[in-house]
Short mmCIF file of C-alpha atoms (C1' of nucleotides) in Angstrom, two decimals:
data_model
loop_
_atom_site.label_atom_id
_atom_site.label_comp_id
_atom_site.label_asym_id
_atom_site.label_seq_id
_atom_site.Cartn_x
_atom_site.Cartn_y
_atom_site.Cartn_z
CA MET A 1 -86.26 61.90 -2.42
CA THR A 2 -83.54 60.56 -0.34
CA GLU A 3 -83.25 57.88 1.77
CA ARG A 4 -85.21 58.39 5.18
CA SER A 5 -83.48 58.41 8.17
CA ASP A 6 -83.92 56.22 11.07
CA ARG A 7 -85.88 58.89 13.02
CA GLN A 8 -87.82 60.18 10.33
CA ASN A 9 -89.13 56.72 10.24
CA GLU A 10 -90.17 56.70 13.85
CA ILE A 11 -91.93 59.95 13.32
CA ALA A 12 -93.95 58.41 10.51
CA SER A 13 -94.19 55.12 13.12
CA VAL A 14 -95.44 57.56 15.66
CA ALA A 15 -97.30 59.82 13.69
CA ALA A 16 -99.41 57.16 12.28
CA ARG A 17 -100.76 55.44 15.31
CA LEU A 18 -102.35 59.43 16.17
CA PHE A 19 -103.54 59.69 12.68
CA ARG A 20 -105.22 56.10 13.28
CA GLN A 21 -106.38 57.23 16.45
CA LYS A 22 -108.00 61.04 15.74
CA GLY A 23 -107.52 61.35 12.65
CA TYR A 24 -104.83 64.05 10.69
CA ALA A 25 -106.48 67.31 11.46
CA ALA A 26 -106.88 66.49 15.02
CA VAL A 27 -102.92 65.10 15.95
CA SER A 28 -100.76 68.56 16.61
CA MET A 29 -97.22 68.72 16.04
CA ARG A 30 -96.82 69.08 20.14
CA ASP A 31 -98.92 65.80 20.19
CA ILE A 32 -96.46 63.69 17.74
CA ALA A 33 -93.54 65.14 19.60
CA ALA A 34 -95.10 63.95 23.35
CA SER A 35 -95.18 61.09 22.19
CA MET A 36 -91.47 61.12 21.50
CA HIS A 37 -91.19 62.52 24.69
CA ILE A 38 -89.27 65.25 23.33
CA LYS A 39 -90.37 69.44 21.83
CA ALA A 40 -92.50 69.64 18.75
CA ALA A 41 -89.44 72.44 17.09
CA SER A 42 -87.38 69.20 17.77
CA LEU A 43 -89.05 67.27 15.08
CA TYR A 44 -88.40 70.00 12.16
CA ASN A 45 -84.91 69.05 12.49
CA HIS A 46 -85.73 66.03 11.01
CA ILE A 47 -88.96 66.60 8.79
CA THR A 48 -90.02 70.10 7.20
CA SER A 49 -93.54 70.51 7.89
CA LYS A 50 -96.70 68.21 9.02
CA GLN A 51 -97.42 67.35 5.56
CA ASP A 52 -94.25 66.18 5.14
CA VAL A 53 -95.02 63.69 7.96
CA LEU A 54 -97.86 62.96 6.39
CA ALA A 55 -96.06 61.80 2.94
CA LEU A 56 -93.44 59.99 5.18
CA VAL A 57 -96.44 57.60 6.88
CA LEU A 58 -98.37 57.69 2.83
CA MET A 59 -95.59 57.17 -0.04
CA ASP A 60 -94.04 53.97 0.96
CA LEU A 61 -97.36 52.20 1.83
CA ALA A 62 -99.03 53.72 -1.31
CA ALA A 63 -95.98 52.77 -3.17
CA SER A 64 -96.25 49.21 -2.16
CA PHE A 65 -99.82 48.61 -3.46
CA THR A 66 -98.78 49.95 -6.56
CA GLN A 67 -95.67 47.41 -7.49
CA GLY A 68 -97.50 44.63 -5.94
CA ILE A 69 -100.71 44.95 -7.69
CA THR A 70 -98.68 45.70 -10.58
CA THR A 71 -96.13 42.10 -10.37
CA ILE A 72 -99.53 40.11 -9.40
CA ASP A 73 -101.50 41.56 -12.63
CA ALA A 74 -98.04 40.85 -15.13
CA ALA A 75 -97.92 37.08 -13.30
CA ASP A 76 -99.14 34.42 -16.08
CA ILE A 77 -102.07 32.91 -13.86
CA ALA A 78 -105.70 32.63 -13.77
CA VAL A 79 -107.61 35.52 -13.22
CA SER A 80 -108.86 34.16 -9.78
CA GLU A 81 -105.15 33.32 -8.56
CA LYS A 82 -105.00 37.08 -9.01
CA LEU A 83 -107.67 38.17 -6.64
CA SER A 84 -106.79 35.65 -4.55
CA ARG A 85 -102.37 36.82 -4.62
CA ILE A 86 -104.48 39.89 -3.99
CA ILE A 87 -106.30 39.57 -1.10
CA LYS A 88 -102.97 38.12 0.34
CA LEU A 89 -101.33 41.34 -0.34
CA HIS A 90 -104.03 43.47 1.41
CA ILE A 91 -103.87 41.25 3.88
CA ASP A 92 -99.83 41.33 4.08
CA LEU A 93 -99.41 45.04 4.15
CA THR A 94 -102.37 45.60 6.43
CA ILE A 95 -100.49 43.52 8.80
CA GLN A 96 -96.99 44.97 8.46
CA ASN A 97 -98.77 48.92 8.46
CA PRO A 98 -102.17 48.68 10.37
CA HIS A 99 -102.31 52.19 11.42
CA ALA A 100 -100.88 53.58 8.06
CA MET A 101 -103.86 52.25 6.53
CA ALA A 102 -106.25 54.01 8.51
CA SER A 103 -104.67 57.09 7.03
CA LEU A 104 -104.03 55.63 3.25
CA ASN A 105 -108.25 55.28 3.43
CA ASN A 106 -108.87 58.72 5.64
CA ASP A 107 -105.81 61.37 5.30
CA TRP A 108 -104.68 60.94 2.05
CA MET A 109 -106.71 64.17 1.45
CA HIS A 110 -104.70 66.61 3.60
CA LEU A 111 -101.36 66.01 1.69
CA ALA A 112 -99.08 69.19 -0.20
CA PRO A 113 -100.49 69.51 -3.95
CA GLU A 114 -98.00 68.05 -5.34
CA ALA A 115 -97.80 64.38 -3.23
CA LEU A 116 -101.74 64.51 -3.57
CA GLU A 117 -101.10 63.87 -7.03
CA ARG A 118 -98.65 61.01 -6.90
CA PHE A 119 -101.20 59.80 -4.74
CA THR A 120 -104.24 59.66 -6.39
CA GLU A 121 -102.46 59.02 -9.70
CA GLN A 122 -101.82 55.39 -7.73
CA ARG A 123 -104.71 55.17 -6.06
CA ASP A 124 -106.15 55.65 -9.89
CA PHE A 125 -103.38 53.53 -11.35
CA TYR A 126 -104.52 50.30 -8.84
CA GLU A 127 -108.60 50.65 -8.70
CA GLU A 128 -108.32 50.31 -13.32
CA THR A 129 -105.66 47.34 -12.66
CA LEU A 130 -108.33 45.75 -10.62
CA ARG A 131 -111.05 46.51 -12.89
CA ARG A 132 -109.21 45.05 -16.00
CA ILE A 133 -108.84 41.84 -13.91
CA ILE A 134 -112.33 41.88 -13.04
CA ARG A 135 -113.38 42.74 -16.76
CA SER A 136 -110.98 40.02 -18.11
CA GLY A 137 -112.44 38.01 -15.73
CA ILE A 138 -116.30 38.39 -16.79
CA GLU A 139 -115.09 37.92 -20.33
CA GLU A 140 -113.40 34.53 -19.73
CA ARG A 141 -116.88 33.57 -17.56
CA ILE A 142 -114.72 33.10 -14.56
CA ILE A 143 -116.16 36.21 -13.41
CA HIS A 144 -120.31 36.42 -12.41
CA PRO A 145 -121.74 39.38 -15.12
CA LEU A 146 -122.47 41.70 -12.25
CA ASN A 147 -121.27 45.34 -12.79
CA GLU A 148 -117.86 45.48 -12.93
CA ASP A 149 -117.38 48.84 -11.13
CA LEU A 150 -119.71 47.59 -8.35
CA ILE A 151 -117.16 44.21 -8.04
CA VAL A 152 -114.14 46.17 -7.69
CA PHE A 153 -115.31 48.49 -5.02
CA SER A 154 -117.07 45.95 -3.02
CA LEU A 155 -113.97 43.68 -2.85
CA LEU A 156 -111.95 47.31 -2.34
CA SER A 157 -114.46 48.30 0.69
CA THR A 158 -113.40 44.97 2.71
CA LEU A 159 -109.80 45.24 1.72
CA ARG A 160 -109.27 48.66 2.89
CA THR A 161 -110.79 48.38 5.93
CA LEU A 162 -109.21 45.26 7.31
CA TYR A 163 -107.04 47.37 9.48
CA LEU A 164 -110.17 48.38 11.49
CA TRP A 165 -110.64 44.80 12.83
CA TYR A 166 -107.79 42.39 12.47
CA GLY A 167 -106.80 41.69 15.46
CA ARG A 168 -109.67 42.99 17.98
CA LYS A 169 -112.11 40.37 17.17
CA SER A 170 -111.71 36.51 17.60
CA ASN A 171 -108.14 36.33 16.74
CA LEU A 172 -107.78 33.98 13.48
CA SER A 173 -104.28 33.17 12.37
CA GLU A 174 -103.53 34.82 9.36
CA GLN A 175 -103.77 31.66 7.27
CA LYS A 176 -107.51 31.28 8.55
CA LEU A 177 -107.75 34.88 7.91
CA ARG A 178 -106.85 34.86 3.92
CA VAL A 179 -108.44 31.30 3.59
CA ASP A 180 -111.81 32.90 4.92
CA LEU A 181 -111.65 36.17 3.59
CA THR A 182 -111.30 34.46 0.08
CA ALA A 183 -114.06 32.07 0.12
CA ALA A 184 -116.39 34.85 1.47
CA LEU A 185 -115.52 37.44 -1.38
CA LEU A 186 -114.63 34.76 -3.93
CA ASN A 187 -117.34 32.24 -3.07
CA GLY A 188 -119.49 34.06 -1.11
CA ILE A 189 -121.21 33.21 1.85
CA VAL A 190 -124.35 32.08 1.34
CA LYS A 191 -124.69 28.33 0.33
CA ASN A 192 -125.68 26.83 -3.23
CA SER A 193 -125.64 29.40 -5.27
CA MET B 1 -134.25 66.28 23.76
CA THR B 2 -136.36 68.66 21.99
CA GLU B 3 -137.44 68.54 18.03
CA ARG B 4 -135.08 69.85 16.02
CA SER B 5 -135.68 73.12 13.79
CA ASP B 6 -135.24 73.80 10.31
CA ARG B 7 -132.00 76.06 10.79
CA GLN B 8 -130.70 73.50 13.07
CA ASN B 9 -131.24 70.52 9.96
CA GLU B 10 -129.19 73.15 7.60
CA ILE B 11 -126.78 73.38 10.26
CA ALA B 12 -126.57 69.45 10.02
CA SER B 13 -126.72 69.30 6.74
CA VAL B 14 -124.11 72.40 5.32
CA ALA B 15 -121.71 70.24 8.04
CA ALA B 16 -122.49 66.76 7.06
CA ARG B 17 -120.72 67.91 3.58
CA LEU B 18 -118.09 69.67 4.77
CA PHE B 19 -117.13 66.59 7.47
CA ARG B 20 -117.39 64.22 4.50
CA GLN B 21 -114.78 66.81 2.52
CA LYS B 22 -111.82 66.86 5.26
CA GLY B 23 -112.79 65.36 8.17
CA TYR B 24 -114.78 66.67 11.48
CA ALA B 25 -111.53 68.62 13.11
CA ALA B 26 -110.52 70.30 9.68
CA VAL B 27 -113.64 72.09 9.65
CA SER B 28 -114.08 75.32 11.97
CA MET B 29 -117.10 76.68 12.78
CA ARG B 30 -116.31 80.03 10.36
CA ASP B 31 -116.14 77.18 7.48
CA ILE B 32 -119.53 76.18 8.64
CA ALA B 33 -121.00 79.82 9.04
CA ALA B 34 -119.50 81.10 6.02
CA SER B 35 -121.47 77.90 3.95
CA MET B 36 -124.70 79.37 5.09
CA HIS B 37 -123.38 83.14 4.31
CA ILE B 38 -123.92 83.95 8.26
CA LYS B 39 -121.02 84.60 10.39
CA ALA B 40 -119.30 81.85 12.91
CA ALA B 41 -120.76 83.67 16.28
CA SER B 42 -124.06 83.41 14.75
CA LEU B 43 -124.39 79.47 14.82
CA TYR B 44 -124.99 79.49 18.07
CA ASN B 45 -128.15 81.06 18.68
CA HIS B 46 -129.14 77.54 17.40
CA ILE B 47 -126.52 74.97 18.42
CA THR B 48 -124.74 74.89 21.86
CA SER B 49 -121.05 73.55 21.01
CA LYS B 50 -119.18 72.22 18.04
CA GLN B 51 -119.61 68.69 19.24
CA ASP B 52 -123.10 69.21 19.25
CA VAL B 53 -123.12 69.70 15.28
CA LEU B 54 -121.77 66.83 14.97
CA ALA B 55 -124.20 64.89 17.28
CA LEU B 56 -126.66 66.47 15.36
CA VAL B 57 -125.28 64.89 12.05
CA LEU B 58 -124.81 62.03 13.48
CA MET B 59 -127.47 60.69 16.23
CA ASP B 60 -130.37 60.37 13.82
CA LEU B 61 -128.37 58.40 11.26
CA ALA B 62 -127.40 56.54 14.46
CA ALA B 63 -130.90 55.30 15.51
CA SER B 64 -132.35 55.05 11.81
CA PHE B 65 -130.00 52.06 11.75
CA THR B 66 -130.78 50.12 15.11
CA GLN B 67 -134.28 50.70 14.45
CA GLY B 68 -133.54 49.50 11.34
CA ILE B 69 -131.85 46.13 11.73
CA THR B 70 -134.40 45.75 14.95
CA THR B 71 -137.13 45.39 12.63
CA ILE B 72 -135.00 43.10 10.62
CA ASP B 73 -134.52 40.62 12.83
CA ALA B 74 -138.01 41.46 14.65
CA ALA B 75 -139.26 39.69 11.52
CA ASP B 76 -140.26 36.15 11.05
CA ILE B 77 -138.44 35.83 8.03
CA ALA B 78 -135.36 33.40 6.56
CA VAL B 79 -131.53 34.57 7.09
CA SER B 80 -130.96 34.90 3.46
CA GLU B 81 -134.22 37.48 3.47
CA LYS B 82 -132.56 39.08 6.43
CA LEU B 83 -129.50 39.61 5.00
CA SER B 84 -131.20 41.13 1.85
CA ARG B 85 -132.99 43.51 3.71
CA ILE B 86 -129.98 44.84 5.87
CA ILE B 87 -128.40 45.58 2.82
CA LYS B 88 -131.06 47.31 1.30
CA LEU B 89 -131.67 49.32 4.48
CA HIS B 90 -127.44 50.38 4.20
CA ILE B 91 -128.52 51.35 0.78
CA ASP B 92 -131.59 53.16 1.04
CA LEU B 93 -130.21 55.53 4.15
CA THR B 94 -126.59 55.70 2.37
CA ILE B 95 -128.81 57.28 -0.55
CA GLN B 96 -130.67 59.51 1.78
CA ASN B 97 -127.39 60.77 3.85
CA PRO B 98 -124.44 60.18 1.96
CA HIS B 99 -122.50 62.62 3.41
CA ALA B 100 -123.40 61.68 7.32
CA MET B 101 -122.39 58.14 6.51
CA ALA B 102 -118.70 59.70 6.05
CA SER B 103 -118.77 60.61 9.69
CA LEU B 104 -120.69 57.88 10.93
CA ASN B 105 -117.49 55.72 9.74
CA ASN B 106 -114.54 58.38 10.92
CA ASP B 107 -115.33 61.11 13.22
CA TRP B 108 -117.73 59.49 15.26
CA MET B 109 -114.76 59.72 17.69
CA HIS B 110 -114.88 63.40 17.91
CA LEU B 111 -118.21 62.85 19.94
CA ALA B 112 -118.55 64.22 23.47
CA PRO B 113 -118.39 61.23 25.80
CA GLU B 114 -122.04 60.99 26.85
CA ALA B 115 -122.98 60.98 22.99
CA LEU B 116 -119.97 58.80 22.40
CA GLU B 117 -121.29 56.80 24.45
CA ARG B 118 -124.74 56.27 23.22
CA PHE B 119 -123.30 55.96 20.20
CA THR B 120 -121.16 53.03 20.59
CA GLU B 121 -123.81 51.29 22.47
CA GLN B 122 -126.36 51.68 19.41
CA ARG B 123 -122.90 50.51 16.86
CA ASP B 124 -122.31 47.75 19.14
CA PHE B 125 -125.73 46.88 19.39
CA TYR B 126 -125.80 46.84 15.61
CA GLU B 127 -122.38 44.31 15.11
CA GLU B 128 -124.21 42.00 17.80
CA THR B 129 -127.43 41.37 16.11
CA LEU B 130 -126.12 41.02 12.70
CA ARG B 131 -123.35 38.39 14.25
CA ARG B 132 -126.30 36.60 15.85
CA ILE B 133 -128.06 36.14 12.52
CA ILE B 134 -125.19 35.14 11.15
CA ARG B 135 -124.37 32.85 13.66
CA SER B 136 -127.90 31.07 13.18
CA GLY B 137 -127.58 31.03 9.38
CA ILE B 138 -124.69 29.27 10.11
CA GLU B 139 -126.86 26.84 12.49
CA GLU B 140 -129.24 26.08 10.06
CA ARG B 141 -126.60 25.50 7.28
CA ILE B 142 -127.56 28.14 5.03
CA ILE B 143 -124.45 30.32 5.38
CA HIS B 144 -120.54 28.69 4.73
CA PRO B 145 -119.26 27.73 7.98
CA LEU B 146 -116.58 30.32 8.35
CA ASN B 147 -114.91 32.56 11.09
CA GLU B 148 -118.24 34.05 11.92
CA ASP B 149 -116.57 38.25 13.01
CA LEU B 150 -115.06 37.92 9.52
CA ILE B 151 -118.57 37.63 7.39
CA VAL B 152 -119.82 40.37 9.45
CA PHE B 153 -117.41 42.55 9.08
CA SER B 154 -116.86 41.69 5.54
CA LEU B 155 -120.02 42.66 5.32
CA LEU B 156 -119.68 45.52 6.86
CA SER B 157 -117.18 47.16 5.66
CA THR B 158 -118.95 47.27 2.04
CA LEU B 159 -121.99 48.88 3.11
CA ARG B 160 -120.71 50.88 5.20
CA THR B 161 -118.93 52.56 2.49
CA LEU B 162 -121.00 52.81 0.13
CA TYR B 163 -121.06 55.95 0.19
CA LEU B 164 -117.86 56.79 -1.15
CA TRP B 165 -118.87 54.92 -4.28
CA TYR B 166 -122.20 55.14 -4.84
CA GLY B 167 -123.18 57.66 -8.37
CA ARG B 168 -119.72 58.25 -8.47
CA LYS B 169 -119.19 55.97 -11.40
CA SER B 170 -121.62 54.06 -13.77
CA ASN B 171 -124.71 55.25 -12.30
CA LEU B 172 -125.95 52.22 -12.22
CA SER B 173 -130.32 52.20 -10.92
CA GLU B 174 -130.78 51.73 -6.90
CA GLN B 175 -132.72 48.42 -8.17
CA LYS B 176 -129.60 47.28 -10.44
CA LEU B 177 -127.50 48.19 -7.55
CA ARG B 178 -129.47 46.34 -4.96
CA VAL B 179 -129.47 43.18 -6.71
CA ASP B 180 -125.77 43.21 -7.72
CA LEU B 181 -124.71 43.64 -4.48
CA THR B 182 -126.94 41.32 -2.68
CA ALA B 183 -125.50 38.64 -5.41
CA ALA B 184 -121.80 39.36 -4.80
CA LEU B 185 -121.76 39.72 -1.10
CA LEU B 186 -123.96 36.42 -0.71
CA ASN B 187 -123.39 34.40 -3.43
CA GLY B 188 -119.17 36.04 -4.36
CA ILE B 189 -118.57 36.48 -7.53
CA VAL B 190 -116.37 33.65 -8.86
CA LYS B 191 -118.52 30.77 -10.78
CA ASN B 192 -119.01 27.11 -10.03
CA SER B 193 -118.11 27.55 -5.86
"C1'" DC C 1 -57.80 69.33 22.83
"C1'" DT C 2 -60.29 71.71 19.17
"C1'" DT C 3 -63.74 70.96 16.28
"C1'" DT C 4 -67.45 70.29 13.68
"C1'" DG C 5 -72.13 68.30 13.54
"C1'" DA C 6 -76.43 66.43 15.41
"C1'" DA C 7 -80.30 67.45 17.38
"C1'" DA C 8 -82.33 68.60 21.42
"C1'" DC C 9 -84.06 72.78 23.86
"C1'" DT C 10 -86.61 78.21 24.65
"C1'" DA C 11 -88.89 81.26 23.33
"C1'" DA C 12 -91.86 83.44 20.29
"C1'" DC C 13 -94.63 84.71 16.09
"C1'" DA C 14 -98.86 85.27 13.94
"C1'" DA C 15 -102.99 82.79 11.89
"C1'" DG C 16 -106.59 80.82 13.55
"C1'" DT C 17 -109.63 78.37 17.14
"C1'" DG C 18 -113.95 77.64 19.74
"C1'" DT C 19 -116.70 80.38 22.21
"C1'" DT C 20 -118.89 84.60 24.98
"C1'" DA C 21 -121.01 89.20 25.34
"C1'" DG C 22 -123.35 92.64 23.48
"C1'" DT C 23 -126.26 94.99 20.46
"C1'" DC C 24 -129.47 95.91 16.87
"C1'" DA C 25 -133.29 95.15 13.15
"C1'" DA C 26 -136.75 92.77 11.82
"C1'" DT C 27 -140.41 89.82 12.57
"C1'" DT C 28 -144.25 88.14 15.78
"C1'" DA C 29 -147.92 88.21 19.92
"C1'" DA C 30 -150.21 91.05 23.04
"C1'" DT D 1 -149.36 100.39 19.14
"C1'" DT D 2 -145.97 98.02 22.38
"C1'" DA D 3 -143.71 94.34 24.08
"C1'" DA D 4 -140.91 90.37 23.03
"C1'" DT D 5 -138.98 87.05 20.48
"C1'" DT D 6 -135.89 85.48 17.07
"C1'" DG D 7 -131.81 85.79 14.51
"C1'" DA D 8 -128.24 88.31 12.90
"C1'" DC D 9 -124.27 90.86 13.58
"C1'" DT D 10 -119.50 93.24 15.78
"C1'" DA D 11 -115.54 92.83 19.48
"C1'" DA D 12 -112.95 90.38 21.99
"C1'" DC D 13 -111.37 86.18 24.43
"C1'" DA D 14 -108.22 82.81 26.02
"C1'" DC D 15 -106.00 79.09 23.86
"C1'" DT D 16 -103.85 75.87 20.30
"C1'" DT D 17 -102.08 75.51 16.16
"C1'" DG D 18 -97.84 75.16 12.46
"C1'" DT D 19 -93.48 77.19 12.13
"C1'" DT D 20 -88.86 79.92 12.25
"C1'" DA D 21 -84.70 81.74 15.43
"C1'" DG D 22 -81.40 81.35 18.19
"C1'" DT D 23 -78.82 78.26 21.82
"C1'" DT D 24 -77.16 74.37 24.27
"C1'" DT D 25 -75.66 69.60 24.89
"C1'" DC D 26 -72.85 66.04 23.67
"C1'" DA D 27 -70.49 62.43 21.02
"C1'" DA D 28 -67.25 61.62 17.27
"C1'" DA D 29 -63.62 62.79 14.05
"C1'" DG D 30 -59.50 66.01 13.25
#
DNA sequence: CTTTGAAACTAACAAGTGTTAGTCAATTAA
DNA sequence: TTAATTGACTAACACTTGTTAGTTTCAAAG
């Protein structure tokens, strides 16, 4: 895996936007090319296949999540602080890559077999790490003793689909988003629990 | 819109499963036909187009959500009870239509224009109704005064992606799912809030 | 200048797409 | 028994798909 050229990054950026709108399968190489004002064949001077474009869109972002949660998990901090930082990680990466987040959720199954395996490995690792954090929180009596898988997926469902509505509705600042989202996810929305 | 035939329901059922696996655009009419052990052309004895199949998959389920939240909202019950019932509504409909739920999230933009408009109307109505419920909860001091759009989408993100993991992980009963999910969403996961 | 390299282009391909037309066998209604 | 309907079939259509081959343009390096 060599360094990515500027043009490759442009392709990945344009493709991510289109993938988000219509999904990987509904976007043609001619669509991507037209958005760059070139012809489809010209794309192949920079990439080797359509699946390669998808990998360009996904794999860096997936690696950022892997690296992010690894760092957080290794830190010597309380479980609740780890969770707060994980929420912030998702917010930061979503703001930086809103379009690619859609493909991360919906298009990853169209990766070529080798890339697909690397992707699912990272995804499994991420979920497993988060589950370990949740479990230790339950053992420390810091987290309510609910089903731990349920907690993991309840958190991830919201965090992974942040891209769907950040920026669309009442444009709250990144800071208020983080504070309110952390409160909603960790402390709940109903009073006097 | 006439009554749906048995064969139409079979097509919708098979298509929903395939749409979930690969997405609408990546599923061909020949794929759907092969899953039913007939030829693609034979499908057109029962449906008029591929987009029609998608409408068959989506529109009934969308109507169920609309009807469900309308009934709940009209009931003379506390806000927290409304929220509990909305959570149950999502659980019930997800268990009954796990595959179609995926298309409801990811494939609706491929509907033909008229169906698309009806769909987005219902979706907007659903979100607006939920937001009104949340807002009245905040005004009654029952719900924490967080950003109301954030609360709506935090809840819906989890509820709409239930299909992704129900049945996959530690097979908890429908009852425990409902109880724990309600607790996690409404009361939060961290103690002593 | 000349050469080289990158990056665009045109043209074309084989395969797959949704869909239509026309046919035929079997079940149902008269 | 006959007529009509249903629902499968084969064959084909016009179009789009990802991709390759070969060519041209043009700026940078020698």
